[in-house]
């Protein structure tokens, strides 16, 4: 199968706002983008889906189970599968055979290099490439890839954030092969690389990455879930994995605009830009027809993802103009998390090929919806299926109710932690605005489950509200079985039929942190339930029903404040949540300290997911990242305001002033309203820039938390004040002098 692409090369964008005249840059970007759109013509389809068997491309670049089964000796394959499917310890002796088989497969498909892929705390994906070829003494080369090279690597990762775990004297970091996430080939126009997903740990064995705790938390969840299953008579021991299906929202803008906006280029979001005359209020974009150029991009991205074995399923327009969504079918959490990282990379790269930039930032544009990543979460095993599947009569399904109650208790007890794992500078712009879930963590259960838990509260559940049939009143349409609950888009944590959906996650985030938190808090609650049930049944199966009833009653009585089925955007909810004693941690600086509370430290230590030191290192790293993000934005704001906006404003002011003077000379009057307004705004702009400069300088290097709080309380408001002047000026200054592509252009030129 050919991997060369027949997508036409987009004309090269004209580069960032250059010294060649600011007033020109916005215009030339605009002209180039319009020409890219108007001259766009469909190329031959990049891939002939009609004449290719799904099996020939789906997973074609993955060293997956079927490839392994074909190529590995049976004993080796079986040993490996025990680790993959039952979480058993990996036998190091299998590695040599696997490595050489993997290398042969990769080289047959054109690979020249291999790379250990790891996921540092930056949230990005890191890779270190090594060639398969080694020179020999006789001047020829030998292709080599040993078990040791497969299992372990030692990247020089000293500049990855570690929050103090690795002092320079113990700077070693190791990457360790993760057998549960299959190796794959990443094709690039200039060569193919065999990629091996790995965990990244320090010389002392401490986690330096996002993957290690995911694996540990899955193990903890399995151990606890087995205890409940055993109580219900399921003893087969099939690994209970958490499953995840992340829905990714993103924006696409023409690359010409992207390069003409230093803020998009450097900060991933626009720091200025007034609301376009027409925004998203017509809702005409949501689920609308997908523009042709965008569809071409999507098809190619999906094809690439298919080859990597990533089961993308859904695509559609999102609420804001220029906003889209892609969602895969759920997978085991660790794999879903690796695939999510690959998906973000693939979307970015493919957008470039199509002359666009894919923006993953949570709030690239003020005033229109931001982007989230809904992480659908459940748990299940190959023999038991999905353990959060309520069945037709959930009130009867004691096992389901126990797992469901465990989730409710976990979210109630660890609201702060769930808020902390979605706390980033970018996501702060989204949470709490009337488009994303509020910063208050609550659970939406829907009518059916709420009713069941209400019944349990008052003595025992006897019935389930029937979901019934939906009839539309048109004979040609078939009657449909109705879902038992409606949707509620305002809830941060919603039960959606057979899984929970954590909606507060940011579009730019790695899903690992949220998964680690969910796996661990739910493991803790399942542990709690199992212990209670084991104690009260004492091995007597007949005592189980009564024990379940009292456990559920106790949990629901204690934790029901977390359940809220109403409108999460409303003022009343904020007041009500405060009355219920729920946390409302509005910003990253408010939320991150939840990582450092005694309960959270104890939780992660108890289940051996993160040690106190590992947790502290994360706390510190995330605070640092928050500060760095705000710092970059603040200095960009100052730079752009001074060198782009101010010059444009005074040019226009000068034009107005000279028009006024000239007209006076020839005896006309000139209404100076506009000149007055622009002059006042120019003054305000200068003042607000100085105030921001002061706020930035004011930072008195305190604790990392004090620094973050200063960014939040002083720097961000000062940035907003500058923005307000600039956005106001945008509505006055002559369009041909305005130095930046506008929202109107970026959002609507596709
Ligand atoms: P919606 O937009 O209605 O929320 P989507 O179809 O866009 O729905 O996404 C739903 C996501 O939930 C998909 O990724 C789907 O695979 C995932 N999902 C379904 N069942 C489970 C499950 N048991 N565990 C985890 N994720 C699941
Ligand atoms: Mg969803």
XYZ file of C-alpha atoms in Angstrom, residues 472-479:
8
model
C -42.765 10.741 16.277
C -46.305 10.923 14.947
C -45.268 10.261 11.386
C -46.202 6.855 10.009
C -43.191 6.475 7.757
C -40.800 6.797 10.658
C -40.239 3.662 12.705
C -40.947 3.792 16.476
